[in-house]
Amino acid sequence: MLPLLLVPPALSTALALSPVRAPFPAAAAGWAIGLPALEMPLHVGVGVAAVTATRLARRPVTGTDLAGAGLAALTCAGLALVQARQLAARGALERAIDESARADAGPGASAPDGRPGSVPVDRPEPGDAGGATKTRSAARHRTPWRTVLLQPWPLRPRGVEARTHLAYGPDARATRFDLYTGRGTESVRGVLIHIHGGHFRAGGPSRESRAMLFDHALRGWAAISTTYHLSSTPEAGFPQHLVDVKRLIRWIRTEGPAHGIPADAPIVVAGSSAGAHIAMMTALTAGDPRFQPGFEDLDTSLAGAIGLYGYYGRLGAGTKDVSDPVRHPAEGAPPIAIIHGTDDMYTPVKGSRRLVRHLRGGSSNPVVYAELPGAQHGFDAVQSARYLAVIAALRRFTEPLAGSGVMSPR
């Protein structure tokens, strides 16, 4: 009986460590099965240990029970390796941010702590989504294990106010968004827009990157989780989904002040998977009248852009010259951060590498690029050690892009 109980977590662990690559239906199924162990290895490990200990406490212990105990030991060893890969993400992210800072500062430039191109270490900033204050150096070297273990699903902190089901266009269902701001924030320092994934066919606000949104809201940003017109195929919806995000930027500039958002607040657009494609297209087509019908003169330039496990290729043969981000000049690109998992079976990492080469070949602004060891698609759903490291890195990326709004003490 014990081996049968342990087959699901053992299989999940095996697929987390060695994902199926092809054919795609098998790869997608393997991704779904491996997801629990991949994103919550400690929780799965506790479950395995509890089931095994309960069975071995009974008498008599059979040979089958001992075989199950062996399987449990192998599973826990695999889960430990998964957890180690999660922790390795922090180093990869910090190196990417530091390398970008050094490149941006120029040869010989030093930061206040004496390390070339590094960021100040004595500036207090929020820690995890719970809003605890810690120094930047502490934030870079500590994993909030309490959050990882006890709050894997990011719940909205008490210090964050939510306004949901707002609309930025005439179709209240297709152009809806949720707005998060910090309680006691007197002046918004910037706007973070997050665009969900779903292959342009599915999805909705506040399902992905919740912890990143809450973290920014606690730091004085207006954090927006938005949807857009979904379509039967990616190409069928182009360029409408891009127009939608630009229309949301227009809403921020014209209607934002009524919601406490300054009309000139810096805007950073982020996206996951398909949303990352839209985010990069928004960053690379600022002011392009083809994608701003009826508001061609609006300045839609961004302060920055973020792509998480994104797809960055063309959306179809008929639109290959305009729907592929690398077909647009990189010269006017804002600072950009691209983060991808090395084991992503849905949007392979080679697409991010291609876009990074294009951006670094033409943009004068920083291009931060990090590959997360062993990470798969959808790593921003729960507060794993890996995703909290991503949030800490993005905090360093967006902080210099923020305005000077004043935050009231909480």
CSV table of C-alpha atoms in Angstrom, one decimal:
chain,number,residue,atom,x,y,z
A,1,MET,CA,0.0,0.0,0.0
A,2,LEU,CA,2.8,2.5,0.9
A,3,PRO,CA,4.5,2.4,-2.5
A,4,LEU,CA,1.2,3.0,-4.2
A,5,LEU,CA,0.6,6.1,-2.0
A,6,LEU,CA,4.0,7.4,-2.9
A,7,VAL,CA,3.8,6.9,-6.7
A,8,PRO,CA,2.2,10.4,-7.3
A,9,PRO,CA,4.8,12.5,-5.4
A,10,ALA,CA,7.6,10.3,-6.8
A,11,LEU,CA,6.4,10.8,-10.4
A,12,SER,CA,5.9,14.5,-9.8
A,13,THR,CA,9.5,14.8,-8.4
A,14,ALA,CA,10.9,12.8,-11.3
A,15,LEU,CA,9.2,15.1,-13.9
A,16,ALA,CA,10.3,18.2,-12.0
A,17,LEU,CA,13.9,17.0,-12.3
A,18,SER,CA,13.8,15.6,-15.8
A,19,PRO,CA,10.9,17.2,-17.8
A,20,VAL,CA,9.5,15.6,-20.9
A,21,ARG,CA,10.4,17.6,-24.0
A,22,ALA,CA,8.3,16.1,-26.8
A,23,PRO,CA,5.8,15.4,-28.1
A,24,PHE,CA,4.0,18.5,-26.9
A,25,PRO,CA,0.9,16.8,-25.4
A,26,ALA,CA,3.2,14.6,-23.3
A,27,ALA,CA,5.4,17.5,-22.4
A,28,ALA,CA,2.3,19.5,-21.3
A,29,ALA,CA,1.0,16.6,-19.2
A,30,GLY,CA,4.4,16.1,-17.7
A,31,TRP,CA,4.6,19.8,-16.8
A,32,ALA,CA,1.2,19.6,-15.0
A,33,ILE,CA,2.2,16.5,-13.1
A,34,GLY,CA,5.6,17.8,-12.1
A,35,LEU,CA,4.3,21.2,-11.0
A,36,PRO,CA,3.6,20.4,-7.3
A,37,ALA,CA,7.1,19.1,-6.7
A,38,LEU,CA,8.7,21.8,-8.9
A,39,GLU,CA,7.1,24.8,-7.1
A,40,MET,CA,6.4,23.4,-3.6
A,41,PRO,CA,9.1,20.8,-2.9
A,42,LEU,CA,9.1,21.4,0.8
A,43,HIS,CA,5.3,20.8,1.1
A,44,VAL,CA,5.5,17.7,-1.0
A,45,GLY,CA,8.4,16.4,1.1
A,46,VAL,CA,6.5,17.0,4.3
A,47,GLY,CA,3.6,15.0,2.9
A,48,VAL,CA,5.8,12.1,1.8
A,49,ALA,CA,7.5,12.0,5.2
A,50,ALA,CA,4.2,12.1,7.1
A,51,VAL,CA,2.7,9.3,5.0
A,52,THR,CA,5.8,7.1,5.4
A,53,ALA,CA,6.2,7.7,9.1
A,54,THR,CA,2.5,6.9,9.7
A,55,ARG,CA,2.8,3.6,7.9
A,56,LEU,CA,6.1,2.6,9.5
A,57,ALA,CA,4.7,3.3,12.9
A,58,ARG,CA,2.3,0.4,12.5
A,59,ARG,CA,3.1,-3.2,13.2
A,60,PRO,CA,4.1,-5.4,11.7
A,61,VAL,CA,6.3,-3.6,9.1
A,62,THR,CA,6.2,-5.6,5.9
A,63,GLY,CA,8.7,-5.9,3.0
A,64,THR,CA,6.3,-3.7,1.0
A,65,ASP,CA,6.5,-1.0,3.6
A,66,LEU,CA,10.3,-1.1,3.5
A,67,ALA,CA,10.2,-0.8,-0.3
A,68,GLY,CA,7.9,2.2,0.2
A,69,ALA,CA,10.4,3.7,2.6
A,70,GLY,CA,13.1,3.4,0.0
A,71,LEU,CA,10.9,5.1,-2.5
A,72,ALA,CA,10.2,7.8,0.0
A,73,ALA,CA,13.9,8.3,0.6
A,74,LEU,CA,14.6,8.6,-3.1
A,75,THR,CA,11.7,11.1,-3.5
A,76,CYS,CA,12.9,13.3,-0.7
A,77,ALA,CA,16.4,13.3,-2.1
A,78,GLY,CA,15.0,14.4,-5.4
A,79,LEU,CA,12.9,17.1,-3.7
A,80,ALA,CA,16.1,18.3,-2.0
A,81,LEU,CA,17.7,18.7,-5.4
A,82,VAL,CA,14.6,20.6,-6.7
A,83,GLN,CA,14.9,22.9,-3.7
A,84,ALA,CA,18.6,23.5,-4.3
A,85,ARG,CA,17.8,24.5,-7.9
A,86,GLN,CA,15.3,27.0,-6.5
A,87,LEU,CA,17.9,28.5,-4.2
A,88,ALA,CA,20.3,28.8,-7.1
A,89,ALA,CA,18.0,31.2,-8.8
A,90,ARG,CA,18.9,34.0,-6.4
A,91,GLY,CA,22.6,33.9,-7.4
A,92,ALA,CA,21.7,33.9,-11.1
A,93,LEU,CA,19.3,36.9,-10.6
A,94,GLU,CA,21.8,38.9,-8.5
A,95,ARG,CA,24.5,38.4,-11.1
A,96,ALA,CA,22.3,39.5,-13.9
A,97,ILE,CA,21.3,42.7,-12.0
A,98,ASP,CA,24.9,43.5,-11.0
A,99,GLU,CA,26.2,42.9,-14.5
A,100,SER,CA,23.6,45.3,-15.9
A,101,ALA,CA,24.4,47.9,-13.2
A,102,ARG,CA,28.1,47.7,-14.1
A,103,ALA,CA,27.5,48.0,-17.8
A,104,ASP,CA,25.2,51.0,-17.2
A,105,ALA,CA,27.6,52.7,-14.8
A,106,GLY,CA,30.5,52.4,-17.2
A,107,PRO,CA,34.1,51.4,-16.7
A,108,GLY,CA,35.5,52.1,-13.3
A,109,ALA,CA,32.2,53.3,-11.7
A,110,SER,CA,31.7,52.3,-8.1
A,111,ALA,CA,28.7,52.2,-5.9
A,112,PRO,CA,28.5,53.4,-2.3
A,113,ASP,CA,29.5,50.0,-1.0
A,114,GLY,CA,32.7,50.1,-3.1
A,115,ARG,CA,31.8,47.3,-5.5
A,116,PRO,CA,31.7,48.5,-9.1
A,117,GLY,CA,28.2,48.9,-10.5
A,118,SER,CA,26.5,47.6,-7.4
A,119,VAL,CA,23.5,49.2,-5.6
A,120,PRO,CA,23.5,50.8,-2.2
A,121,VAL,CA,23.3,48.4,0.7
A,122,ASP,CA,22.0,50.8,3.4
A,123,ARG,CA,18.7,51.8,1.9
A,124,PRO,CA,15.7,50.3,3.6
A,125,GLU,CA,13.1,48.7,1.4
A,126,PRO,CA,10.2,46.3,1.9
A,127,GLY,CA,11.0,42.7,2.2
A,128,ASP,CA,8.5,40.0,1.1
A,129,ALA,CA,4.9,40.6,0.3
A,130,GLY,CA,4.1,40.9,4.0
A,131,GLY,CA,5.7,44.3,3.9
A,132,ALA,CA,8.4,43.8,6.5
A,133,THR,CA,11.3,46.3,6.3
A,134,LYS,CA,14.8,45.0,5.8
A,135,THR,CA,18.0,46.4,4.3
A,136,ARG,CA,18.9,45.8,0.7
A,137,SER,CA,21.8,43.6,1.7
A,138,ALA,CA,19.7,41.4,3.9
A,139,ALA,CA,17.0,41.2,1.2
A,140,ARG,CA,19.7,39.9,-1.2
A,141,HIS,CA,20.9,37.1,1.2
A,142,ARG,CA,17.9,35.8,3.0
A,143,THR,CA,15.0,33.6,1.9
A,144,PRO,CA,11.8,34.3,3.8
A,145,TRP,CA,11.1,30.7,4.7
A,146,ARG,CA,8.1,31.5,6.8
A,147,THR,CA,6.4,32.9,3.7
A,148,VAL,CA,7.5,29.9,1.6
A,149,LEU,CA,6.2,27.4,4.0
A,150,LEU,CA,3.1,29.0,5.5
A,151,GLN,CA,1.8,31.3,2.7
A,152,PRO,CA,2.6,29.7,-0.7
A,153,TRP,CA,-0.4,31.3,-2.3
A,154,PRO,CA,0.1,35.1,-2.1
A,155,LEU,CA,-2.8,36.6,-0.2
A,156,ARG,CA,-3.4,40.4,-0.4
A,157,PRO,CA,-1.6,42.0,2.5
A,158,ARG,CA,-3.6,44.3,4.9
A,159,GLY,CA,-1.4,47.2,3.7
A,160,VAL,CA,-2.7,46.9,0.2
A,161,GLU,CA,-6.0,48.3,-1.0
A,162,ALA,CA,-7.7,46.6,-4.0
A,163,ARG,CA,-10.1,48.0,-6.6
A,164,THR,CA,-11.3,45.3,-8.8
A,165,HIS,CA,-13.3,44.9,-12.1
A,166,LEU,CA,-12.4,48.4,-13.3
A,167,ALA,CA,-12.5,49.0,-17.1
A,168,TYR,CA,-10.3,51.0,-19.4
A,169,GLY,CA,-12.4,50.4,-22.6
A,170,PRO,CA,-16.0,50.2,-23.8
A,171,ASP,CA,-16.0,46.4,-23.4
A,172,ALA,CA,-16.0,46.0,-19.6
A,173,ARG,CA,-15.3,42.3,-19.8
A,174,ALA,CA,-12.5,42.3,-22.3
A,175,THR,CA,-10.8,45.4,-21.0
A,176,ARG,CA,-11.0,45.0,-17.3
A,177,PHE,CA,-8.3,45.3,-14.7
A,178,ASP,CA,-7.6,45.2,-10.9
A,179,LEU,CA,-5.8,48.1,-9.3
A,180,TYR,CA,-3.7,47.6,-6.1
A,181,THR,CA,-2.3,50.5,-4.1
A,182,GLY,CA,-0.7,50.8,-0.7
A,183,ARG,CA,-2.9,52.1,2.2
A,184,GLY,CA,-1.5,55.4,3.3
A,185,THR,CA,0.3,56.1,0.1
A,186,GLU,CA,-0.1,59.9,-0.5
A,187,SER,CA,1.5,60.0,-4.0
A,188,VAL,CA,2.0,57.1,-6.4
A,189,ARG,CA,5.6,56.6,-7.3
A,190,GLY,CA,5.0,54.7,-10.5
A,191,VAL,CA,2.6,52.3,-12.3
A,192,LEU,CA,3.3,48.6,-12.8
A,193,ILE,CA,1.1,46.9,-15.3
A,194,HIS,CA,1.1,43.1,-15.4
A,195,ILE,CA,-0.4,41.3,-18.4
A,196,HIS,CA,-1.5,37.7,-18.0
A,197,GLY,CA,-0.6,34.7,-20.1
A,198,GLY,CA,-2.8,32.0,-21.6
A,199,HIS,CA,-1.7,31.8,-25.3
A,200,PHE,CA,-3.8,34.9,-26.0
A,201,ARG,CA,-6.9,32.7,-25.7
A,202,ALA,CA,-7.6,32.5,-21.9
A,203,GLY,CA,-6.7,34.0,-18.6
A,204,GLY,CA,-7.7,37.0,-16.4
A,205,PRO,CA,-6.5,39.5,-14.0
A,206,SER,CA,-4.8,38.7,-10.6
A,207,ARG,CA,-4.0,35.1,-11.3
A,208,GLU,CA,-0.3,35.4,-12.0
A,209,SER,CA,2.5,37.5,-10.4
A,210,ARG,CA,0.3,38.4,-7.5
A,211,ALA,CA,3.2,38.6,-5.1
A,212,MET,CA,5.1,41.0,-7.5
A,213,LEU,CA,2.0,43.2,-7.7
A,214,PHE,CA,1.5,43.3,-3.9
A,215,ASP,CA,5.2,44.0,-3.4
A,216,HIS,CA,5.1,47.1,-5.7
A,217,ALA,CA,1.8,48.3,-4.1
A,218,LEU,CA,3.5,48.2,-0.7
A,219,ARG,CA,6.3,50.3,-2.1
A,220,GLY,CA,4.1,53.1,-3.3
A,221,TRP,CA,3.3,51.9,-6.8
A,222,ALA,CA,0.0,51.6,-8.4
A,223,ALA,CA,0.0,47.9,-9.4
A,224,ILE,CA,-2.4,46.9,-12.2
A,225,SER,CA,-3.3,43.4,-13.3
A,226,THR,CA,-5.1,43.6,-16.7
A,227,THR,CA,-6.7,41.5,-19.3
A,228,TYR,CA,-7.2,42.2,-23.0
A,229,HIS,CA,-9.3,41.0,-25.9
A,230,LEU,CA,-8.8,37.2,-26.2
A,231,SER,CA,-8.8,35.4,-29.5
A,232,SER,CA,-9.1,32.0,-31.1
A,233,THR,CA,-5.5,32.2,-32.3
A,234,PRO,CA,-2.6,34.5,-31.4
A,235,GLU,CA,-2.6,36.0,-34.9
A,236,ALA,CA,-6.4,36.5,-34.9
A,237,GLY,CA,-6.1,38.9,-32.0
A,238,PHE,CA,-3.2,40.9,-33.3
A,239,PRO,CA,-2.8,43.9,-33.0
A,240,GLN,CA,-5.9,44.3,-30.8
A,241,HIS,CA,-4.3,43.0,-27.7
A,242,LEU,CA,-1.4,45.4,-28.2
A,243,VAL,CA,-3.8,48.3,-28.8
A,244,ASP,CA,-5.6,47.3,-25.6
A,245,VAL,CA,-2.5,47.7,-23.5
A,246,LYS,CA,-1.8,51.1,-25.1
A,247,ARG,CA,-5.4,52.1,-24.4
A,248,LEU,CA,-4.8,51.2,-20.8
A,249,ILE,CA,-1.8,53.5,-20.8
A,250,ARG,CA,-4.1,56.2,-22.2
A,251,TRP,CA,-6.5,55.5,-19.3
A,252,ILE,CA,-3.7,56.0,-16.8
A,253,ARG,CA,-2.7,59.3,-18.4
A,254,THR,CA,-6.3,60.6,-18.5
A,255,GLU,CA,-8.3,58.9,-15.8
A,256,GLY,CA,-5.5,57.9,-13.5
A,257,PRO,CA,-5.5,61.2,-11.5
A,258,ALA,CA,-9.0,60.4,-10.3
A,259,HIS,CA,-7.6,57.2,-8.7
A,260,GLY,CA,-4.5,58.9,-7.2
A,261,ILE,CA,-2.2,58.2,-10.1
A,262,PRO,CA,-0.3,61.2,-11.4
A,263,ALA,CA,-0.7,61.7,-15.1
A,264,ASP,CA,3.0,61.7,-15.6
A,265,ALA,CA,3.8,58.7,-13.4
A,266,PRO,CA,6.5,56.4,-14.8
A,267,ILE,CA,5.0,53.2,-16.2
A,268,VAL,CA,6.6,49.7,-16.3
A,269,VAL,CA,4.8,47.0,-18.3
A,270,ALA,CA,5.3,43.4,-17.3
A,271,GLY,CA,3.9,40.2,-18.6
A,272,SER,CA,4.0,36.4,-18.2
A,273,SER,CA,4.1,34.0,-21.2
A,274,ALA,CA,1.9,35.6,-23.9
A,275,GLY,CA,1.6,38.7,-21.7
A,276,ALA,CA,5.4,39.0,-21.9
A,277,HIS,CA,5.1,39.2,-25.7
A,278,ILE,CA,2.6,42.0,-25.4
A,279,ALA,CA,4.8,43.8,-22.9
A,280,MET,CA,7.8,43.7,-25.2
A,281,MET,CA,5.8,44.8,-28.2
A,282,THR,CA,4.5,47.7,-26.1
A,283,ALA,CA,8.1,48.7,-25.2
A,284,LEU,CA,9.3,48.5,-28.8
A,285,THR,CA,6.4,50.3,-30.5
A,286,ALA,CA,6.1,53.5,-28.3
A,287,GLY,CA,4.2,56.1,-30.3
A,288,ASP,CA,3.7,53.9,-33.3
A,289,PRO,CA,0.4,55.2,-34.8
A,290,ARG,CA,-0.4,51.7,-36.3
A,291,PHE,CA,-1.1,50.5,-32.8
A,292,GLN,CA,-2.8,53.6,-31.3
A,293,PRO,CA,-5.9,54.2,-33.4
A,294,GLY,CA,-7.7,57.3,-32.3
A,295,PHE,CA,-5.0,58.3,-29.9
A,296,GLU,CA,-2.0,58.5,-32.3
A,297,ASP,CA,-0.5,61.5,-30.6
A,298,LEU,CA,-0.4,60.0,-27.1
A,299,ASP,CA,3.1,59.3,-25.7
A,300,THR,CA,3.1,55.6,-24.9
A,301,SER,CA,6.8,55.3,-24.0
A,302,LEU,CA,7.6,53.3,-20.9
A,303,ALA,CA,10.0,53.6,-18.0
A,304,GLY,CA,10.7,49.9,-18.2
A,305,ALA,CA,9.5,46.5,-19.3
A,306,ILE,CA,9.6,43.0,-17.8
A,307,GLY,CA,9.2,39.6,-19.4
A,308,LEU,CA,8.6,36.4,-17.4
A,309,TYR,CA,8.9,33.1,-19.3
A,310,GLY,CA,7.7,34.8,-22.4
A,311,TYR,CA,7.1,33.9,-26.0
A,312,TYR,CA,8.9,36.4,-28.3
A,313,GLY,CA,8.4,35.2,-31.8
A,314,ARG,CA,5.9,36.0,-34.6
A,315,LEU,CA,2.2,35.3,-34.0
A,316,GLY,CA,1.6,34.0,-37.5
A,317,ALA,CA,2.9,34.0,-41.1
A,318,GLY,CA,0.6,36.8,-42.1
A,319,THR,CA,1.9,39.2,-39.5
A,320,LYS,CA,5.5,38.0,-39.2
A,321,ASP,CA,6.9,41.5,-40.2
A,322,VAL,CA,5.0,43.3,-37.4
A,323,SER,CA,4.1,40.8,-34.7
A,324,ASP,CA,7.7,39.6,-34.0
A,325,PRO,CA,9.4,41.8,-31.4
A,326,VAL,CA,12.8,41.5,-33.1
A,327,ARG,CA,11.4,43.1,-36.3
A,328,HIS,CA,11.1,46.4,-34.4
A,329,PRO,CA,14.1,48.6,-33.7
A,330,ALA,CA,15.7,48.3,-30.3
A,331,GLU,CA,17.2,51.8,-30.3
A,332,GLY,CA,14.2,53.3,-28.4
A,333,ALA,CA,13.7,50.5,-26.0
A,334,PRO,CA,13.5,51.4,-22.2
A,335,PRO,CA,15.3,49.4,-19.6
A,336,ILE,CA,14.2,45.8,-19.9
A,337,ALA,CA,14.4,42.7,-17.6
A,338,ILE,CA,13.8,39.3,-19.1
A,339,ILE,CA,13.7,36.2,-16.9
A,340,HIS,CA,13.3,32.6,-18.1
A,341,GLY,CA,13.5,29.1,-16.8
A,342,THR,CA,16.1,26.7,-18.3
A,343,ASP,CA,13.6,23.8,-18.4
A,344,ASP,CA,10.6,25.7,-19.9
A,345,MET,CA,8.9,23.2,-22.2
A,346,TYR,CA,6.1,25.6,-23.3
A,347,THR,CA,8.2,28.6,-24.4
A,348,PRO,CA,11.8,27.4,-24.8
A,349,VAL,CA,14.5,29.6,-23.4
A,350,LYS,CA,16.0,30.1,-26.9
A,351,GLY,CA,13.3,32.7,-27.7
A,352,SER,CA,14.4,34.9,-24.8
A,353,ARG,CA,18.1,34.6,-25.8
A,354,ARG,CA,17.1,35.7,-29.3
A,355,LEU,CA,15.3,38.8,-28.1
A,356,VAL,CA,18.1,39.7,-25.6
A,357,ARG,CA,20.6,39.6,-28.5
A,358,HIS,CA,18.4,42.0,-30.5
A,359,LEU,CA,18.0,44.4,-27.6
A,360,ARG,CA,21.6,44.5,-26.6
A,361,GLY,CA,22.6,45.0,-30.2
A,362,GLY,CA,20.6,48.2,-30.4
A,363,SER,CA,19.4,49.6,-27.1
A,364,SER,CA,21.5,52.1,-25.0
A,365,ASN,CA,19.5,51.2,-21.9
A,366,PRO,CA,20.1,48.3,-19.5
A,367,VAL,CA,19.0,44.8,-20.6
A,368,VAL,CA,18.9,42.5,-17.6
A,369,TYR,CA,18.7,38.8,-18.5
A,370,ALA,CA,18.6,35.8,-16.1
A,371,GLU,CA,18.0,32.1,-16.7
A,372,LEU,CA,16.7,30.3,-13.6
A,373,PRO,CA,18.2,26.8,-13.2
A,374,GLY,CA,15.6,24.1,-13.5
A,375,ALA,CA,12.6,26.5,-13.7
A,376,GLN,CA,9.6,25.6,-15.8
A,377,HIS,CA,6.7,27.6,-17.3
A,378,GLY,CA,4.5,29.5,-14.8
A,379,PHE,CA,7.0,30.0,-12.0
A,380,ASP,CA,5.2,33.1,-10.7
A,381,ALA,CA,2.0,31.4,-9.3
A,382,VAL,CA,3.2,30.6,-5.8
A,383,GLN,CA,5.6,32.1,-3.4
A,384,SER,CA,8.4,29.6,-3.8
A,385,ALA,CA,12.0,30.5,-2.8
A,386,ARG,CA,12.7,30.9,-6.6
A,387,TYR,CA,9.8,33.4,-7.2
A,388,LEU,CA,10.6,35.4,-4.1
A,389,ALA,CA,14.1,35.7,-5.4
A,390,VAL,CA,12.6,37.0,-8.7
A,391,ILE,CA,10.6,39.6,-6.8
A,392,ALA,CA,13.7,40.8,-4.9
A,393,ALA,CA,15.6,41.1,-8.2
A,394,LEU,CA,12.8,43.0,-9.9
A,395,ARG,CA,12.5,45.3,-6.9
A,396,ARG,CA,16.1,46.3,-7.6
A,397,PHE,CA,15.3,46.7,-11.3
A,398,THR,CA,12.2,48.9,-10.9
A,399,GLU,CA,13.3,51.0,-7.9
A,400,PRO,CA,15.5,53.3,-9.9
A,401,LEU,CA,12.6,53.7,-12.4
A,402,ALA,CA,10.2,55.0,-9.8
A,403,GLY,CA,9.2,58.6,-9.2
A,404,SER,CA,9.6,60.5,-6.0
A,405,GLY,CA,6.1,60.1,-4.5
A,406,VAL,CA,5.8,60.3,-0.8
A,407,MET,CA,4.6,57.3,1.3
A,408,SER,CA,3.0,57.8,4.6
A,409,PRO,CA,4.3,55.6,7.5
A,410,ARG,CA,2.3,52.4,8.0
